[in-house]
Tab-separated table of C-alpha atoms (C1' of nucleotides) in Angstrom:
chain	number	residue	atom	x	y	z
A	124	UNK	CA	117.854	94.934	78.405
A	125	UNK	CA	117.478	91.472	79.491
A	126	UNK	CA	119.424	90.997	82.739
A	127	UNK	CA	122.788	89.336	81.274
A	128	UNK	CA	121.722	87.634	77.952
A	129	UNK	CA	125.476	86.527	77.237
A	130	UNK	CA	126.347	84.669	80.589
A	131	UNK	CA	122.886	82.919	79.931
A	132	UNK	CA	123.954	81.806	76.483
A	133	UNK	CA	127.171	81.021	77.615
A	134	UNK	CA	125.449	79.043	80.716
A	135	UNK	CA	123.391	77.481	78.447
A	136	UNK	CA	126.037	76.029	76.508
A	137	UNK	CA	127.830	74.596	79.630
A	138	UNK	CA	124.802	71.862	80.128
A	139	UNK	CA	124.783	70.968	75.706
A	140	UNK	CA	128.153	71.043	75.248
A	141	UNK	CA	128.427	68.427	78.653
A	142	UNK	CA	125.758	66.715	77.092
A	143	UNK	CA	126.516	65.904	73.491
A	144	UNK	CA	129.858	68.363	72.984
A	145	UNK	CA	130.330	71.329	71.431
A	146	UNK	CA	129.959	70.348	67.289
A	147	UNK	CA	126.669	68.676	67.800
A	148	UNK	CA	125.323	71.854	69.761
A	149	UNK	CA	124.073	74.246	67.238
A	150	UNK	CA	123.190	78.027	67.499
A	151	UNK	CA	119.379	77.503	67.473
A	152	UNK	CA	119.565	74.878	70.673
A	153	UNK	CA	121.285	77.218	72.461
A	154	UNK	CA	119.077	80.170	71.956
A	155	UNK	CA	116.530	77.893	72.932
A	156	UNK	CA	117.953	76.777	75.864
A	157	UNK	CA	118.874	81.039	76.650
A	158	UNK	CA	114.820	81.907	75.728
A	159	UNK	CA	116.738	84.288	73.238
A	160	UNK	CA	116.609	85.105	69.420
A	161	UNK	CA	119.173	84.143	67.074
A	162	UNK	CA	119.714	87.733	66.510
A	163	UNK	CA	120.718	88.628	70.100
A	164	UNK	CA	123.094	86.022	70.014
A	165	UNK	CA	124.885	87.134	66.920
A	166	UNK	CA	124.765	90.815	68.356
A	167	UNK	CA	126.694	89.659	71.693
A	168	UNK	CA	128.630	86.853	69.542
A	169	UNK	CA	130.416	86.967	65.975
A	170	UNK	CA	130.213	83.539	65.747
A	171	UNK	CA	129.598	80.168	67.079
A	172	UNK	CA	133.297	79.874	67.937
A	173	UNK	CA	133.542	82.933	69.673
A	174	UNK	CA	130.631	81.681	71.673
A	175	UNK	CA	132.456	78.642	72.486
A	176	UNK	CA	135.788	80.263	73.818
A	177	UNK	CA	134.044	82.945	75.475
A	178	UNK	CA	132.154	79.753	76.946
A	179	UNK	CA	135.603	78.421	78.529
A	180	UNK	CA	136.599	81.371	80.086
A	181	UNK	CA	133.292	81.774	82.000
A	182	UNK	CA	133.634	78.265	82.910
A	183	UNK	CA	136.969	79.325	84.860
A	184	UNK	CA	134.876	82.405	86.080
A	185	UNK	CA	131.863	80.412	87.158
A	186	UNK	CA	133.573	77.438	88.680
A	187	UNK	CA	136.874	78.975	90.533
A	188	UNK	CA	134.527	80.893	93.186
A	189	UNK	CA	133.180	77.396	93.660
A	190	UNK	CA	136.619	76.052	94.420
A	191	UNK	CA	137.553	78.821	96.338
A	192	UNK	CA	134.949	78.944	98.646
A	193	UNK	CA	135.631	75.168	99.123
A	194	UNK	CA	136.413	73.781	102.429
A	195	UNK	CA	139.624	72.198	101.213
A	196	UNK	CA	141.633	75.138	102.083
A	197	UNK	CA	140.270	75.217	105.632
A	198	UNK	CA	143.434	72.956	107.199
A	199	UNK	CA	146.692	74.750	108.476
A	200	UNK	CA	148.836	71.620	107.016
A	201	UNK	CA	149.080	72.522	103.154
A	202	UNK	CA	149.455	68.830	102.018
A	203	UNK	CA	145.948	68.067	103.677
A	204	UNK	CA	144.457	71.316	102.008
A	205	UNK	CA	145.998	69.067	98.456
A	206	UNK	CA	144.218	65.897	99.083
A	207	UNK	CA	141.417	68.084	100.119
A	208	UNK	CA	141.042	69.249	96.977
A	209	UNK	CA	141.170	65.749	95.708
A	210	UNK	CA	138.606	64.447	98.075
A	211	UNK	CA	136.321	67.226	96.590
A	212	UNK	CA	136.977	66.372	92.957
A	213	UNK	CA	136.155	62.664	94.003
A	214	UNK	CA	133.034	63.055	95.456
A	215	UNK	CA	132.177	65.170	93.095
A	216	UNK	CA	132.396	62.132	90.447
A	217	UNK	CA	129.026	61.130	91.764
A	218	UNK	CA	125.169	61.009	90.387
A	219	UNK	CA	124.389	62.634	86.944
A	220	UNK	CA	127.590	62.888	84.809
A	221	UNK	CA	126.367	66.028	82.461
A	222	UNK	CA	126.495	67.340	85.922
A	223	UNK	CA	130.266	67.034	86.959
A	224	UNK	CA	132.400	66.518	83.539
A	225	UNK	CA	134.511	69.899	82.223
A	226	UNK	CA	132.854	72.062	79.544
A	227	UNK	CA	136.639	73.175	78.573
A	228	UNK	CA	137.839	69.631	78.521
A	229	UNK	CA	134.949	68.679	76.460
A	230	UNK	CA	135.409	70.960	74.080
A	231	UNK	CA	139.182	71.342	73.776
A	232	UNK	CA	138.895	67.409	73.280
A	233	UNK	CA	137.022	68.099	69.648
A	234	UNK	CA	138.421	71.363	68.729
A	235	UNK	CA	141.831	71.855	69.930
A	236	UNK	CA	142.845	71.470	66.163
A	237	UNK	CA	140.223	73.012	64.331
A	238	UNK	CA	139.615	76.147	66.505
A	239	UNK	CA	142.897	78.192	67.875
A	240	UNK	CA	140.390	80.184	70.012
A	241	UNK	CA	138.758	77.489	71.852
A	242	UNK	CA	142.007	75.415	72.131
A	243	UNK	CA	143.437	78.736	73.899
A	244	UNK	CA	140.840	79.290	76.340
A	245	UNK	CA	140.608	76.078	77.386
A	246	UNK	CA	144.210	75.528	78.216
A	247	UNK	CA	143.889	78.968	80.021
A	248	UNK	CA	141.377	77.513	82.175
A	249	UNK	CA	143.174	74.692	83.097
A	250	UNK	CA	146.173	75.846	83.833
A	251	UNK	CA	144.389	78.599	85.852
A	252	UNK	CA	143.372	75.515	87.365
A	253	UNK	CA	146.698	74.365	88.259
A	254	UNK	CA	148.157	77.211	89.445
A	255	UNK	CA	145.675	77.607	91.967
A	256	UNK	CA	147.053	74.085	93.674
A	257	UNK	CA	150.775	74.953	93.068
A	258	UNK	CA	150.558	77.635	96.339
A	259	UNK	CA	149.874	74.454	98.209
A	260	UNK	CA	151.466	72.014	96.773
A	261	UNK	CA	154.998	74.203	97.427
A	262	UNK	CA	153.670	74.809	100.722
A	263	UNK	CA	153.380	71.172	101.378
A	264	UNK	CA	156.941	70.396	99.763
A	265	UNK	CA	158.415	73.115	101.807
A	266	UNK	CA	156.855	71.768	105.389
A	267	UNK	CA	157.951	68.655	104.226
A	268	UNK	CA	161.248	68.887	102.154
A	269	UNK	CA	160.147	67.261	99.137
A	270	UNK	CA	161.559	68.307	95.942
A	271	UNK	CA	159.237	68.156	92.780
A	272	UNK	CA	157.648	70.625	90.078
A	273	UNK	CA	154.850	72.246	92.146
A	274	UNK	CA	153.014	73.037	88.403
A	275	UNK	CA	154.014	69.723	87.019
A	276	UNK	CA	152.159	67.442	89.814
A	277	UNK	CA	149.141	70.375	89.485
A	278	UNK	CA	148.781	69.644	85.837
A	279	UNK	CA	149.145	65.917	86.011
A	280	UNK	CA	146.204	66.213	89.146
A	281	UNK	CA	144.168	67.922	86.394
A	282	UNK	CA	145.103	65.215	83.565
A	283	UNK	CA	143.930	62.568	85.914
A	284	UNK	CA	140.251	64.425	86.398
A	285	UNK	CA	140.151	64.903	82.975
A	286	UNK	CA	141.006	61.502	82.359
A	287	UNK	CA	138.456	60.167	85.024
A	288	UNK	CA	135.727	62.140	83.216
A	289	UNK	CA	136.318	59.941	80.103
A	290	UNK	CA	136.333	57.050	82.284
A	291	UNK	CA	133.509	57.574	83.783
A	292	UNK	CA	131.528	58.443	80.584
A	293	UNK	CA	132.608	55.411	78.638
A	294	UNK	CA	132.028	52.857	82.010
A	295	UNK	CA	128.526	54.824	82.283
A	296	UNK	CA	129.666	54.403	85.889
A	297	UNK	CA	131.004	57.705	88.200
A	298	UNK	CA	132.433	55.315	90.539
A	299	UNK	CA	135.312	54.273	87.792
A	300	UNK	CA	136.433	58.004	87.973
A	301	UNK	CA	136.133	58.446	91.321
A	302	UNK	CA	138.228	55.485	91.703
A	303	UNK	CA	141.087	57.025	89.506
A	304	UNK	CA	140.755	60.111	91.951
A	305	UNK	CA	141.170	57.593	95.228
A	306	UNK	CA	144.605	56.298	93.142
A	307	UNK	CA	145.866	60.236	92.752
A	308	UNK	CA	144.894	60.544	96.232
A	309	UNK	CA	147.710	57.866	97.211
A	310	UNK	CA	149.990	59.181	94.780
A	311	UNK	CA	149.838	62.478	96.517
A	312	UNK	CA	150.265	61.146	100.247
A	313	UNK	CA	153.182	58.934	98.654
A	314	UNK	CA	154.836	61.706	97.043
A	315	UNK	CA	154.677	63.566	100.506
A	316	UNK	CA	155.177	60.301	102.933
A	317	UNK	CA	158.226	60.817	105.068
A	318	UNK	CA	160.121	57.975	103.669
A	319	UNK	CA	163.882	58.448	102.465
A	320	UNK	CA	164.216	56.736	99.510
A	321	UNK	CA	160.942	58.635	98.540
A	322	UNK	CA	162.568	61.993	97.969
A	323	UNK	CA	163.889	61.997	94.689
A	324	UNK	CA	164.298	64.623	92.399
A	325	UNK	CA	161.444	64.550	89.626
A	326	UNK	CA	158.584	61.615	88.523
A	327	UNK	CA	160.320	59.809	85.724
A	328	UNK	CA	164.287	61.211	86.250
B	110	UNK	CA	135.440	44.970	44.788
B	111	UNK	CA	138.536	47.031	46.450
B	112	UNK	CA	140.129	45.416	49.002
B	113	UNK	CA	138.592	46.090	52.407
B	114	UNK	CA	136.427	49.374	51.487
B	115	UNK	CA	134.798	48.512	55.035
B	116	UNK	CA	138.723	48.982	56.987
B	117	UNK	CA	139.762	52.052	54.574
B	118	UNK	CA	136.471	53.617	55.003
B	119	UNK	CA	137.090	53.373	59.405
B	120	UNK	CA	140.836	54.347	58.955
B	121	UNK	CA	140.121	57.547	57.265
B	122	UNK	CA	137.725	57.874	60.414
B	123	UNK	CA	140.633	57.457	62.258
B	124	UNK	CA	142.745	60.570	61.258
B	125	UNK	CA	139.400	62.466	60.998
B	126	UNK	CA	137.839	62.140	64.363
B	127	UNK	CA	141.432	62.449	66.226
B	128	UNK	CA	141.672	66.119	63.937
B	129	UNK	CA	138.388	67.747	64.679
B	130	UNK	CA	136.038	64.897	66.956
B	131	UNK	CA	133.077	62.974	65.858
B	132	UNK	CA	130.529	65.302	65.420
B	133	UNK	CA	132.796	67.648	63.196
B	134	UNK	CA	133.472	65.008	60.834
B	135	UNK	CA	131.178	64.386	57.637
B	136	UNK	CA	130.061	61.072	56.047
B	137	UNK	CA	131.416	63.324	53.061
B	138	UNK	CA	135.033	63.703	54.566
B	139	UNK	CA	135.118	60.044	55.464
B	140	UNK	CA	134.267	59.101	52.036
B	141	UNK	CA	136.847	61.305	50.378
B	142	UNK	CA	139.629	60.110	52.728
B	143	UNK	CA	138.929	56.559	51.670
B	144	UNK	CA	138.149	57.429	48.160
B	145	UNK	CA	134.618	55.773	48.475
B	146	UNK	CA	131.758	56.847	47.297
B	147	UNK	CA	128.637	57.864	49.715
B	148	UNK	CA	126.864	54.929	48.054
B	149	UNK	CA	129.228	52.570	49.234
B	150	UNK	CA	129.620	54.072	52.503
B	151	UNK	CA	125.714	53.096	53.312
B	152	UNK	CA	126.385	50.032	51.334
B	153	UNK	CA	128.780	49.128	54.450
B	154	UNK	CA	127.153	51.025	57.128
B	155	UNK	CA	123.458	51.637	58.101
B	156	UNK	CA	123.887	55.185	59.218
B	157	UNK	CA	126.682	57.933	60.561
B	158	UNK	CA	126.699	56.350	63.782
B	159	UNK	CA	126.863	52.886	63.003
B	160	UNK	CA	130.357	53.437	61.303
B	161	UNK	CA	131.473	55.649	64.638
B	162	UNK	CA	131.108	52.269	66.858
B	163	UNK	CA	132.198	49.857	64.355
B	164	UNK	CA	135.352	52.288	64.143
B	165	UNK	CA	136.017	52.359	67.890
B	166	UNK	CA	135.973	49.026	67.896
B	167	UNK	CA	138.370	48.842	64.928
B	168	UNK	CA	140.598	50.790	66.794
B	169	UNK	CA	140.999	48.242	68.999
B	170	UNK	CA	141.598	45.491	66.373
B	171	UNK	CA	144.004	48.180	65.038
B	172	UNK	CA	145.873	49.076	68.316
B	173	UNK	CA	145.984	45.757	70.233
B	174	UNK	CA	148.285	43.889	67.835
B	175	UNK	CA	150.587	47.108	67.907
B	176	UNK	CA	150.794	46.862	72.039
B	177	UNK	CA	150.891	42.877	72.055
B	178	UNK	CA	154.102	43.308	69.979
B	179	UNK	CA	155.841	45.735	71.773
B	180	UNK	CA	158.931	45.325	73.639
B	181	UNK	CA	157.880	45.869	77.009
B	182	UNK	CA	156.772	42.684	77.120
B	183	UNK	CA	160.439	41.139	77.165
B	184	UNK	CA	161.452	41.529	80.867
B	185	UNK	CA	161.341	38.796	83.236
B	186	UNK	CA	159.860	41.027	85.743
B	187	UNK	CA	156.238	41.875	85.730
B	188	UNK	CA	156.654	45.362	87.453
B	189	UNK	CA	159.101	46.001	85.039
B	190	UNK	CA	156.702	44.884	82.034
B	191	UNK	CA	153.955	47.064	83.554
B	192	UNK	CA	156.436	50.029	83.945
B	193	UNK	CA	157.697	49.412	80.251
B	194	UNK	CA	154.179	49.848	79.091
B	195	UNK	CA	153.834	53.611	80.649
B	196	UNK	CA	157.360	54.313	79.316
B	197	UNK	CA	155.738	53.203	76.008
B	198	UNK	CA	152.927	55.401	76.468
B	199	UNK	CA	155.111	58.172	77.221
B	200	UNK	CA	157.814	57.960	74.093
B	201	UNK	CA	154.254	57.893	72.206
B	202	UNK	CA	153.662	61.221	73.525
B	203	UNK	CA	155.768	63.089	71.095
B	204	UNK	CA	155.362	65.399	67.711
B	205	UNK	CA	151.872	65.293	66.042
B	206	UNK	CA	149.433	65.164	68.554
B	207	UNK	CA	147.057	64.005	66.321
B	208	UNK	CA	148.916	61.176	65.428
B	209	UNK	CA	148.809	59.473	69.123
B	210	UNK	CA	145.490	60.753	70.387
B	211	UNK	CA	142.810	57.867	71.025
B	212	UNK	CA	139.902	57.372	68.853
B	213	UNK	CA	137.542	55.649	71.261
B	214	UNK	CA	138.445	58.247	73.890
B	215	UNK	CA	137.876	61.229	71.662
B	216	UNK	CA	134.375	60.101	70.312
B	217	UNK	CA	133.250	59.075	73.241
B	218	UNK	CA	133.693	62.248	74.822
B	219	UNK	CA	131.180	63.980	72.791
B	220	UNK	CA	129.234	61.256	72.133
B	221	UNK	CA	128.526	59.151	75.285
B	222	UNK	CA	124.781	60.430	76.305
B	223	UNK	CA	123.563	60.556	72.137
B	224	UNK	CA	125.501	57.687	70.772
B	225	UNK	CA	125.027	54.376	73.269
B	226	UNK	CA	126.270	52.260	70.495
B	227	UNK	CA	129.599	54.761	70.273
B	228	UNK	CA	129.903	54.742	73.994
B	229	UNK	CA	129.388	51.050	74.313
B	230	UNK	CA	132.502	50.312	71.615
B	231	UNK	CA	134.426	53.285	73.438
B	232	UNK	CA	134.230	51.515	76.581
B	233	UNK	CA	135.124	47.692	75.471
B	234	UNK	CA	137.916	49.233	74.051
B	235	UNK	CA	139.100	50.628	77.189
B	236	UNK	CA	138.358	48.348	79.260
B	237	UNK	CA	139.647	45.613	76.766
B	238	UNK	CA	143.384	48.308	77.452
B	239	UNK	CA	142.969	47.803	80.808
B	240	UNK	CA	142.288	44.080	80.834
B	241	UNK	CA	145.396	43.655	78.653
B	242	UNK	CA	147.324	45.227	81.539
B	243	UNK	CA	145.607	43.336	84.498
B	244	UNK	CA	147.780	39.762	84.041
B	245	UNK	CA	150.913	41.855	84.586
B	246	UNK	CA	149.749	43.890	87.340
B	247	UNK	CA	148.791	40.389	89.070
B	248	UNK	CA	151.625	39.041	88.795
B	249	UNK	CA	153.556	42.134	89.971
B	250	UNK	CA	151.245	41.659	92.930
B	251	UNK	CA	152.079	38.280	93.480
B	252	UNK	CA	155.664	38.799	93.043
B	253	UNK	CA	156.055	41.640	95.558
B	254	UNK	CA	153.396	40.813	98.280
B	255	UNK	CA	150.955	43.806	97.233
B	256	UNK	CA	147.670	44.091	97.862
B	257	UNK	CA	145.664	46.300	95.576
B	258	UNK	CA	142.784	45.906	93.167
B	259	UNK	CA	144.366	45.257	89.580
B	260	UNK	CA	142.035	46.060	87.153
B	261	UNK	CA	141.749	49.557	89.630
B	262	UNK	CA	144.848	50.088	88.980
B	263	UNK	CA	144.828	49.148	85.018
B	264	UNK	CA	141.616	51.516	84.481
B	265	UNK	CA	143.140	54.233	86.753
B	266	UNK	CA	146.750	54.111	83.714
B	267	UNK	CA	144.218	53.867	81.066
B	268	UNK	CA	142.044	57.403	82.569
B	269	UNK	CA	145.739	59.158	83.081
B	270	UNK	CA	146.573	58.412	79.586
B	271	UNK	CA	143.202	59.738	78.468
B	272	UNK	CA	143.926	62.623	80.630
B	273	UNK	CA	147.237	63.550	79.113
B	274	UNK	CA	145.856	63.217	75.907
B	275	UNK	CA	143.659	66.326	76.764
B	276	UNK	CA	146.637	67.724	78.200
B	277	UNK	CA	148.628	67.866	75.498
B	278	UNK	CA	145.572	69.163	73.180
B	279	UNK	CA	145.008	72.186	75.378
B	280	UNK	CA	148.827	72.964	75.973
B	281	UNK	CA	149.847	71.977	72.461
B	282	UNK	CA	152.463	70.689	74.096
B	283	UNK	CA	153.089	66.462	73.819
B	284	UNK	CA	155.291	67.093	76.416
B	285	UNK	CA	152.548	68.007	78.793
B	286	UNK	CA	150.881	64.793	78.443
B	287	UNK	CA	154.159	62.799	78.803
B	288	UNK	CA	154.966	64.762	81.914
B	289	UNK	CA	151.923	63.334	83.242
B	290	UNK	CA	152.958	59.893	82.167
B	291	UNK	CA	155.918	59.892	84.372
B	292	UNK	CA	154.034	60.474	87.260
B	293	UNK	CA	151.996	58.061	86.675
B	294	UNK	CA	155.463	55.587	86.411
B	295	UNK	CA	156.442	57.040	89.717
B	296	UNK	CA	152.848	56.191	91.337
B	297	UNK	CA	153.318	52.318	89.976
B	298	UNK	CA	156.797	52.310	91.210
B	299	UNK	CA	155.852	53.239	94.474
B	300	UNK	CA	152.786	51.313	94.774
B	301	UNK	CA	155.135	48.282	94.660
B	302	UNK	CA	157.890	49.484	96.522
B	303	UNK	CA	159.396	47.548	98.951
B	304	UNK	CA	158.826	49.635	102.231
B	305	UNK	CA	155.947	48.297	104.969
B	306	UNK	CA	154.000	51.339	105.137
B	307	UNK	CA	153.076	51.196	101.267
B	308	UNK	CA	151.657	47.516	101.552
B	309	UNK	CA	147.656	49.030	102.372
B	310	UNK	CA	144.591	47.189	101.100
B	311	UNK	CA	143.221	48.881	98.111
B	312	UNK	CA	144.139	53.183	97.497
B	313	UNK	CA	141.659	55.094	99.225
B	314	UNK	CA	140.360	52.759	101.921
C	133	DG	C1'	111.699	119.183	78.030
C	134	DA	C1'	111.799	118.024	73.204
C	135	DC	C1'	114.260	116.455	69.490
C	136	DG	C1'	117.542	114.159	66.570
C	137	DA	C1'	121.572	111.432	66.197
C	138	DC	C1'	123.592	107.619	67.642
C	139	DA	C1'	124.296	103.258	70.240
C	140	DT	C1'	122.772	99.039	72.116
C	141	DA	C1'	119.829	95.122	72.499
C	142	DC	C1'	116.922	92.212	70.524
C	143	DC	C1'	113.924	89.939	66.892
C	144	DG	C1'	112.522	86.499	63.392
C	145	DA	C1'	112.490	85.696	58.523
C	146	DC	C1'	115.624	84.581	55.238
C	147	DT	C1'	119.961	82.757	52.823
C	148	DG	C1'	123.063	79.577	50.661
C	149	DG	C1'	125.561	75.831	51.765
C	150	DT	C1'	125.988	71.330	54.095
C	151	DT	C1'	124.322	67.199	56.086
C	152	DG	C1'	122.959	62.206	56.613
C	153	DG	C1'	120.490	59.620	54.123
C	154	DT	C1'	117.488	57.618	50.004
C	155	DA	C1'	116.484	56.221	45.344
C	156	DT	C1'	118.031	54.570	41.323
C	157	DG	C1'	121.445	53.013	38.133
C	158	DT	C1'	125.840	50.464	36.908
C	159	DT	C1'	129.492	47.204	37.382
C	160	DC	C1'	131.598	43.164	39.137
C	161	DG	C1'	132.187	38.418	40.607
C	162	DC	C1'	130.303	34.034	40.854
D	181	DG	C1'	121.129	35.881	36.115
D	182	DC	C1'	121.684	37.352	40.648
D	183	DG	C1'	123.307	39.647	44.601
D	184	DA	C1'	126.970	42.384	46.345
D	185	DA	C1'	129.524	46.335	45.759
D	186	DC	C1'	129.698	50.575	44.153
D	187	DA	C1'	128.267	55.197	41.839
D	188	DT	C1'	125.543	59.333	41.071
D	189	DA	C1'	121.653	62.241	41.536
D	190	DC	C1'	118.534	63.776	44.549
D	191	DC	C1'	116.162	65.005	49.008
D	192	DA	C1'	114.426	67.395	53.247
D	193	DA	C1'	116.246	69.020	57.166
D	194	DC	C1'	119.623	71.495	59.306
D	195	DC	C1'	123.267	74.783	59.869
D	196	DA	C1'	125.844	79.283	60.887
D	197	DG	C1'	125.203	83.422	59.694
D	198	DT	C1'	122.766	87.773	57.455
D	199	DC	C1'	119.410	91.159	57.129
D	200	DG	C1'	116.000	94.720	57.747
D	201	DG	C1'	113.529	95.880	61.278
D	202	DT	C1'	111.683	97.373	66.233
D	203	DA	C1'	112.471	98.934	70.890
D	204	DT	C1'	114.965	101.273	74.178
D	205	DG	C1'	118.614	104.089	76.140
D	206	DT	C1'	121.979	107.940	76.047
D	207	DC	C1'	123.779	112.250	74.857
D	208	DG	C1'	124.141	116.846	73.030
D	209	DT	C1'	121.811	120.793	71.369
D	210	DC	C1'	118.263	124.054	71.340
DNA sequence: GACGACATACCGACTGGTTGGTATGTTCGC
DNA sequence: GCGAACATACCAACCAGTCGGTATGTCGTC
């Protein structure tokens, strides 16, 4: 046995689907890309859409030791281990764009309709995503007595990455999406600035 | 000939691509939405790709006259126009989430390293959003004494409304992506709040 | 240890259907 | 009559998936 033919199928997906999404990446290019028969992928895969879902998930499994291991979570104060993590994700939005733009977001973008499977991992690994900044983000609201939805302000700080990814692939230019992260950047530090009339209740109430 | 075969032929495109993405969606499809024939289809368009800009930019021709007559364009107040725009953009985010997804974002997602004529259209009709937005922002800027780069802040709504949309295709849930919407109304609010400490140059620096 | 049964991994040729597009024919409007 | 608009038949390439096969590993029995 080949040592791990699935993760490198599912690996090799992550740079096609980046590249031209997940429709216009067929079977054969990703066997190709693997150095593996059509065969072997159908014995480790029923179908292309398995592929694809089992494809998210190992996203989340490839890319959260990545964030973990991040120094973001090396500061005491919580709310500069949050901005961290958004310093990160902007300089991230740098050089080749295949390089830094979410498989699951790509894919979820095309199939959230047409494929239950790849819909649900996808919103698994985002909100995975998420709740891995809500320990923070309550820490931070707690040393600072802020009230807001933890989760809510995690998932809009993932919207806003997703969001930049478009940006950035439409504009050709990284720079436009890293800008969007600089603007969630001062959202965050505004949502946490010791100012009175800054405390309200929820975004929007 | 029947009236506008061209228009019908890019608004069946519409409900298409926003279902199942770019790639997914066949010439055939297309033609049976509009109730063309393929022959026609190529009469109108060189190839598969040449109707996929042409569409994005219809989108725009679509869109724009729908946003220029909204109501948020009544108040006196520039903020207020700018903050009627996101509320706009958040009641939108509600029941079929097909039915207030982009087009230009959702193509040019998959299609943005293979299709430069598809990214090209995607992005002049983003950035034509944005401009829309930029007059308002000035003047909110000139109104209130802010500093801060306008069409920064314009792109930075238009990526969290892409973002949302993503959002609310992973979650299933519209009110995902309007959650996200309200922060971004509470980031614009306080950007041009009235307190000293908010007035910095540009978000980020 | 040898053997057979079974399981797993992998292979590449093959299948039937679909695809974007082409070639040719017909109709319509001027 | 002519060109634009449209229709239908056809095409080669492509697609996800199937199939019969080989190779290897594991386990139980003798």
């Amino acid at each position: 046995m080949k040592p791990d033919t699935r993760s490198a199928l599912m690996e090799a997906a992550f740079g096609l689907v980046r590249r031209q999404g997940l429709a216009a990446t067929s079977v054969d290019q990703i066997c190709a890309a693997a150095c593996v028969s059509k065969g072997a992928f159908f014995h480790h895969f029923k179908s292309k859409d398995e592929l694809a879902a089992a494809t998210a998930y190992h996203w989340s499994a490839v890319t959260e030791p990545f964030f973990e291991a991040a120094p973001y979570h090396t500061p005491d104060d919580p709310l500069e281990r949050v901005l961290g993590y958004i310093d990160l994700r902007r300089e991230m939005m740098a050089g080749e764009i295949a390089e830094f733009t979410c498989v699951a977001g790509t894919m979820v973008q095309e199939a959230w309709a047409t494929s239950p499977a790849v819909r649900c991992a996808a919103w698994d690994s985002m909100s995975r995503h998420a709740d891995a900044l809500v320990a923070d983000i309550e820490a931070a609201k707690a040393a600072r007595g802020v009230e807001l939805d933890a989760r809510g302000l995690a998932l809009h700080m993932v919207a806003v990455v997703q969001g930049a990814f478009i940006l950035a692939k439409a504009s050709g230019d990284p720079g436009i999406g890293a800008e969007s992260a600089a603007h969630l950047r001062r959202y965050v530090e505004q949502l946490f600035a010791p100012a009175p009339d800054l405390r309200s209740a929820k975004p929007g109430d």
